[in-house]
PDB file of C-alpha atoms in Angstrom:
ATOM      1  CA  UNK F   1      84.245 102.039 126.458  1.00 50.00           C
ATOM      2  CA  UNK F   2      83.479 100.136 129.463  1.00 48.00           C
ATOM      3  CA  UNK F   3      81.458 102.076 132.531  1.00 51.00           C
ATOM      4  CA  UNK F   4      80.775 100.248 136.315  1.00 48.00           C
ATOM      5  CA  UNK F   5      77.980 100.661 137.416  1.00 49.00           C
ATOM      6  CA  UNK F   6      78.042  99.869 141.297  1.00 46.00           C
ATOM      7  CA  UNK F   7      74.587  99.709 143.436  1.00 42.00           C
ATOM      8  CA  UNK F   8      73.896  98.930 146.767  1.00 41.00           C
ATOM      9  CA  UNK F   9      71.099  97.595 148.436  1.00 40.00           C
ATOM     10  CA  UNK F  10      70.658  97.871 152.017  1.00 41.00           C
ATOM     11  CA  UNK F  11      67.934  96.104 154.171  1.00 39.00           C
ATOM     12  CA  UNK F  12      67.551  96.808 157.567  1.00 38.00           C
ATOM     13  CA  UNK F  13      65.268  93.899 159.420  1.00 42.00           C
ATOM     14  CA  UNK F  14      63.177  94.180 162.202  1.00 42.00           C
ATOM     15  CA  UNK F  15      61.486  97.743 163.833  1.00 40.00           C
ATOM     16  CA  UNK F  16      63.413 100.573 163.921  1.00 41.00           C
ATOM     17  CA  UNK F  17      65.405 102.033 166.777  1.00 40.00           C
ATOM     18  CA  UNK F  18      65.375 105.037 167.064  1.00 41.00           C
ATOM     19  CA  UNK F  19      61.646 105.022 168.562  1.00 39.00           C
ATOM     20  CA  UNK F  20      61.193 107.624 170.899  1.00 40.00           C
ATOM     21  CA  UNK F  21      59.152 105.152 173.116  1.00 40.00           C
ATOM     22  CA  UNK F  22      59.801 102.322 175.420  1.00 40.00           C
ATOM     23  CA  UNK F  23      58.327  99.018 175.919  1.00 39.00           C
ATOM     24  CA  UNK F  24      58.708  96.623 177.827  1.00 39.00           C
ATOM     25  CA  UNK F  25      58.479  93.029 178.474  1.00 39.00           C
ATOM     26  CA  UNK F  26      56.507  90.706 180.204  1.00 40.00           C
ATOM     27  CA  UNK F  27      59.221  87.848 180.522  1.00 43.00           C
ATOM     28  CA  UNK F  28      61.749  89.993 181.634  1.00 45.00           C
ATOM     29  CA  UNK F  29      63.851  89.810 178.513  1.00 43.00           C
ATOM     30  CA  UNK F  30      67.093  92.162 178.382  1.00 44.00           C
ATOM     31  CA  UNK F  31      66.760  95.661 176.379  1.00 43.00           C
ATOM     32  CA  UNK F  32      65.701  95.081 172.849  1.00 47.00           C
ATOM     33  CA  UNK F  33      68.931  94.779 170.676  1.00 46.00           C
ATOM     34  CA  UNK F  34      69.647  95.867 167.026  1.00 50.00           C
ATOM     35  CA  UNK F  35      68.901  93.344 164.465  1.00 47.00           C
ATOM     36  CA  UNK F  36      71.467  92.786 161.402  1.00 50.00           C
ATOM     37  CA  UNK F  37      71.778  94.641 158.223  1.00 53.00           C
ATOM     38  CA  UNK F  38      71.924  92.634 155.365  1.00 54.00           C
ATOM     39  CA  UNK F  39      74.209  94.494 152.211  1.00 56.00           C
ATOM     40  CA  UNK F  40      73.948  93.190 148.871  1.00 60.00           C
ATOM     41  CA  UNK F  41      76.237  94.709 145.855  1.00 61.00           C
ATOM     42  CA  UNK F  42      75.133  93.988 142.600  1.00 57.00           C
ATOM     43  CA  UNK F  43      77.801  95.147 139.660  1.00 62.00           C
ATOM     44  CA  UNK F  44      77.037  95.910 135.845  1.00 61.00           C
ATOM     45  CA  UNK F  45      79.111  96.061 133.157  1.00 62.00           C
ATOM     46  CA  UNK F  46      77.492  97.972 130.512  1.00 59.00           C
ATOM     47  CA  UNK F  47      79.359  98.418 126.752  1.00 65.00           C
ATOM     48  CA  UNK F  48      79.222 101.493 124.917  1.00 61.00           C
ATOM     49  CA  UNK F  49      79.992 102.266 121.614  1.00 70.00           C
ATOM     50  CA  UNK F  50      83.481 104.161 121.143  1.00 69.00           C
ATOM     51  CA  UNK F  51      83.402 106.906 118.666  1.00 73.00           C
ATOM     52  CA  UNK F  52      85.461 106.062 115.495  1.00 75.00           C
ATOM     53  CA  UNK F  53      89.098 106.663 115.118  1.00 75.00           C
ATOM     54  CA  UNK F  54      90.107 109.792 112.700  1.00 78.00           C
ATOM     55  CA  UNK F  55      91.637 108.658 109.668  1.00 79.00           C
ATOM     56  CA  UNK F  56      95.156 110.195 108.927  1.00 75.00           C
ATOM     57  CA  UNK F  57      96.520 110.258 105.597  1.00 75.00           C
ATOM     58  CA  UNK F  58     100.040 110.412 105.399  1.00 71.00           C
ATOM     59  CA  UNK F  59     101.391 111.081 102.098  1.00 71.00           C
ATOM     60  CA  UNK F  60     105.745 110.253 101.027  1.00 66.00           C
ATOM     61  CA  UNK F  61     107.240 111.448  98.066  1.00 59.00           C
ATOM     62  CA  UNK F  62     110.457 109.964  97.200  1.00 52.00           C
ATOM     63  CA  UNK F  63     112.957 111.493  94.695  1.00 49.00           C
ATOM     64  CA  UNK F  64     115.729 109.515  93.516  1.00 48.00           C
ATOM     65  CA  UNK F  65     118.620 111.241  91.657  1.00 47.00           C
ATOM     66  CA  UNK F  66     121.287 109.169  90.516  1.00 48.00           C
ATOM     67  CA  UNK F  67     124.765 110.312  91.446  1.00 47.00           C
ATOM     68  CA  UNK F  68     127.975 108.196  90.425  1.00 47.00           C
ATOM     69  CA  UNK F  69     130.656 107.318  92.575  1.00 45.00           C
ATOM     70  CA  UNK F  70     134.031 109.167  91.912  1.00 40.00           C
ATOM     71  CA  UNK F  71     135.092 105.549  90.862  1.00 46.00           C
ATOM     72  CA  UNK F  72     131.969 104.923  88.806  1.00 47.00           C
ATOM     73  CA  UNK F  73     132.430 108.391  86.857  1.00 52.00           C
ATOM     74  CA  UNK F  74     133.931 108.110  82.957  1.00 49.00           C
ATOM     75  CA  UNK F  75     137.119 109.109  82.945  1.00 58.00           C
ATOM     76  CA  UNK F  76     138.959 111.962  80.474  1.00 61.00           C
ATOM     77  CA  UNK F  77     140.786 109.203  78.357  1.00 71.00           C
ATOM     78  CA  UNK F  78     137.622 107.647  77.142  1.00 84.00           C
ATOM     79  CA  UNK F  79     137.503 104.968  79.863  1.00 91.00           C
ATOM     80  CA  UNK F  80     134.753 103.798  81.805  1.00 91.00           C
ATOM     81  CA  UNK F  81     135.182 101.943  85.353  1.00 92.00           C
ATOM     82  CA  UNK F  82     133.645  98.332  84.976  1.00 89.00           C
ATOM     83  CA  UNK F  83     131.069  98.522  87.557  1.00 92.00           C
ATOM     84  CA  UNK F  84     128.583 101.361  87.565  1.00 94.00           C
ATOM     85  CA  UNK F  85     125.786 103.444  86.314  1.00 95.00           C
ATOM     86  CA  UNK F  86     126.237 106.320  83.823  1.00 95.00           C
ATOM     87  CA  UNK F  87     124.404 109.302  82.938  1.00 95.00           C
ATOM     88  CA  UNK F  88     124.852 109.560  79.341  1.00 95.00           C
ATOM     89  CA  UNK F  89     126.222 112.903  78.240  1.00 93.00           C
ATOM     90  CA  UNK F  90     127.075 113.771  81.459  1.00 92.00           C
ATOM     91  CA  UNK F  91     128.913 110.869  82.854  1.00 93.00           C
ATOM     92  CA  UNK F  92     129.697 108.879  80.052  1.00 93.00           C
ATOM     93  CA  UNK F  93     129.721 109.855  76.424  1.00 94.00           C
ATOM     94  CA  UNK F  94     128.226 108.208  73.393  1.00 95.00           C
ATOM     95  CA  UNK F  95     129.884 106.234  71.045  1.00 95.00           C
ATOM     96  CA  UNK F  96     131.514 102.775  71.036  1.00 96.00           C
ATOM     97  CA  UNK F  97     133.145 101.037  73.862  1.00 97.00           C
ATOM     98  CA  UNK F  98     134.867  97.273  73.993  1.00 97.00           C
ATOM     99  CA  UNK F  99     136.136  95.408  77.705  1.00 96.00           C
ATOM    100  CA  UNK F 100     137.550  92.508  77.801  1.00 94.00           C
ATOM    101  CA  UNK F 101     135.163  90.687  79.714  1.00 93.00           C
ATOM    102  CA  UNK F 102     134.389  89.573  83.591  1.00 95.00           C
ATOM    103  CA  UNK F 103     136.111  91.124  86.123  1.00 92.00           C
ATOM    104  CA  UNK F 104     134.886  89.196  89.008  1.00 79.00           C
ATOM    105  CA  UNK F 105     134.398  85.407  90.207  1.00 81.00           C
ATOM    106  CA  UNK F 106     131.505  85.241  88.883  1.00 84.00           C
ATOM    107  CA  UNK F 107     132.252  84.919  85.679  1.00 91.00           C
ATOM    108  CA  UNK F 108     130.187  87.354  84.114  1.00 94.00           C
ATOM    109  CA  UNK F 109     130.191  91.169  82.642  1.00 95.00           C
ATOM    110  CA  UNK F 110     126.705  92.357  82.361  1.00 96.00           C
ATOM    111  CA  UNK F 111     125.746  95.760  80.742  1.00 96.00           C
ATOM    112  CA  UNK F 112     122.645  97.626  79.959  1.00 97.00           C
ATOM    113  CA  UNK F 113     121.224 100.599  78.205  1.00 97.00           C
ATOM    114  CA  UNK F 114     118.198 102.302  79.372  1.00 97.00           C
ATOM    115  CA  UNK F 115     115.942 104.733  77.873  1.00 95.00           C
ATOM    116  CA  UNK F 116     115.184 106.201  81.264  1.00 93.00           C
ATOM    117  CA  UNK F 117     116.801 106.768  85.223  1.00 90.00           C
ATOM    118  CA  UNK F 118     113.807 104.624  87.305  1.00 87.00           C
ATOM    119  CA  UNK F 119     115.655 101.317  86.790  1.00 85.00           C
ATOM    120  CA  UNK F 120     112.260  99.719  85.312  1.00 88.00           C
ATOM    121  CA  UNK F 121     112.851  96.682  83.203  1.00 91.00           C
ATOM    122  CA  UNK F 122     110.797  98.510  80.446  1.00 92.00           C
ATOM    123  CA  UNK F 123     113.317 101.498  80.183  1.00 94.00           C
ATOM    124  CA  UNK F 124     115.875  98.877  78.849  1.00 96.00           C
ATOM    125  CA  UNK F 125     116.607  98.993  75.629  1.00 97.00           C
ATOM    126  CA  UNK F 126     119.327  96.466  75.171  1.00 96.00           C
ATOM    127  CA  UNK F 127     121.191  94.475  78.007  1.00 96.00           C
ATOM    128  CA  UNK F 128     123.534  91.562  77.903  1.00 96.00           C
ATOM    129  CA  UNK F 129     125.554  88.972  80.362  1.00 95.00           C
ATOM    130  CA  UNK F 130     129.159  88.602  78.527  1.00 95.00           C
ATOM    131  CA  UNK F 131     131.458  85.678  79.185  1.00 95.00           C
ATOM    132  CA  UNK F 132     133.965  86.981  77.711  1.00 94.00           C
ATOM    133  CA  UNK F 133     135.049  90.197  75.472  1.00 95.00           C
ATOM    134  CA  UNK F 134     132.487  92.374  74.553  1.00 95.00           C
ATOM    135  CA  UNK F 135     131.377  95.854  72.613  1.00 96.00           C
ATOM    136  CA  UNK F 136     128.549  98.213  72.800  1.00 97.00           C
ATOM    137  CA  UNK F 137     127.309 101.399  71.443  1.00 97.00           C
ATOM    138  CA  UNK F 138     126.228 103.803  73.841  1.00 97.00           C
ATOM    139  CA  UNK F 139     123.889 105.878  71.495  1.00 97.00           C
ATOM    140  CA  UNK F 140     123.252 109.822  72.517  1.00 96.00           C
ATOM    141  CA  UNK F 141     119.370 108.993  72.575  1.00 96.00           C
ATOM    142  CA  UNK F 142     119.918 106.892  75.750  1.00 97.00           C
ATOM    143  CA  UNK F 143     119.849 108.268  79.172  1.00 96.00           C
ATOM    144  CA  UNK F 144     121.731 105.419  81.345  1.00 96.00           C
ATOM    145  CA  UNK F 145     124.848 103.251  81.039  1.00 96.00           C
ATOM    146  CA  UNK F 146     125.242 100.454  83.348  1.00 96.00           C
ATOM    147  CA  UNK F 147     127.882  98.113  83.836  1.00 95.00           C
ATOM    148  CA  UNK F 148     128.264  95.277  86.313  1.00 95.00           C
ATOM    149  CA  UNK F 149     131.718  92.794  86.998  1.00 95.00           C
ATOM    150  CA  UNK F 150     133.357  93.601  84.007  1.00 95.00           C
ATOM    151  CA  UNK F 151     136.964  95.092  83.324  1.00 94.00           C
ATOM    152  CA  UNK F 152     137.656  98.579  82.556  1.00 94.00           C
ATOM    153  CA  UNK F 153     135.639  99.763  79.203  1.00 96.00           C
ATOM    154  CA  UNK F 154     137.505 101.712  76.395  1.00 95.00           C
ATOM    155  CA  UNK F 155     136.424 103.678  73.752  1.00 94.00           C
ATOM    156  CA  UNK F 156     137.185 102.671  70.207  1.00 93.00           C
ATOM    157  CA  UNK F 157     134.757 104.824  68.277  1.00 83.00           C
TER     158      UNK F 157
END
């Protein structure tokens, strides 16, 4: 906080005028005239502490539910859509699937079960990055399915 601080000084030279006598001169000088008034202005700038902000806490809690597309859902005939993620039990059911590998330019058909919905690396229990044909066993202990750039999954078992 910064506060001005202005003062003036005024000096006033010579006798005063507003005497209620009169003199006069011997040499015949004119009627005495006022003398100048000298101003000065001296400025300060003086720094004060400023109180301390509050503190504001501001607290977010996020929940993330996972919800399939309509085109990442399992479908009745035991097929699953090659790109997606899967609730087990609810969109996808255990058991054994096979695809017939990449889908995409890339070349490659990666899949993953986790243990758990946060998408941590720790929940996954086993993961792999096919080339070309591939099978996996989607076990009723796991809670996520995911499948990325590969071709339409089937179940065999």
């Amino acid at each position: 906080m910064r506060i001005r601080i202005a003062l003036t000084v005024a000096v006033l030279i010579g006798a005063a005028t507003a005497c209620s006598s009169t003199s006069t001169t011997s040499i015949g000088a004119a009627s005495p005239s006022v003398l100048p008034t000298v101003t000065k202005t001296v400025v300060e700038t003086v720094t004060a502490p400023a109180a301390p902000a509050p503190t504001v806490t501001v607290t977010v809690t996020a929940t993330t539910t996972l919800q399939p597309t309509s085109e990442a859902m399992a479908k009745p005939d035991g097929t699953i859509a090659g790109s997606g993620t899967y609730l087990v039990g609810t969109d996808v059911q255990p058991g054994t699937y096979k695809t017939v590998g990449p889908s995409g330019s890339t070349g490659l058909c990666y899949w993953e079960r986790s243990s758990g919905t946060s998408g941590d690396a720790g929940s996954i229990i086993a993961n792999d990055a096919l080339t070309g044909q591939g099978v996996v066993t989607i076990k009723k202990s796991d809670a996520l399915f995911k499948s990325q750039g590969c071709q339409m999954w089937t179940k065999v078992g």
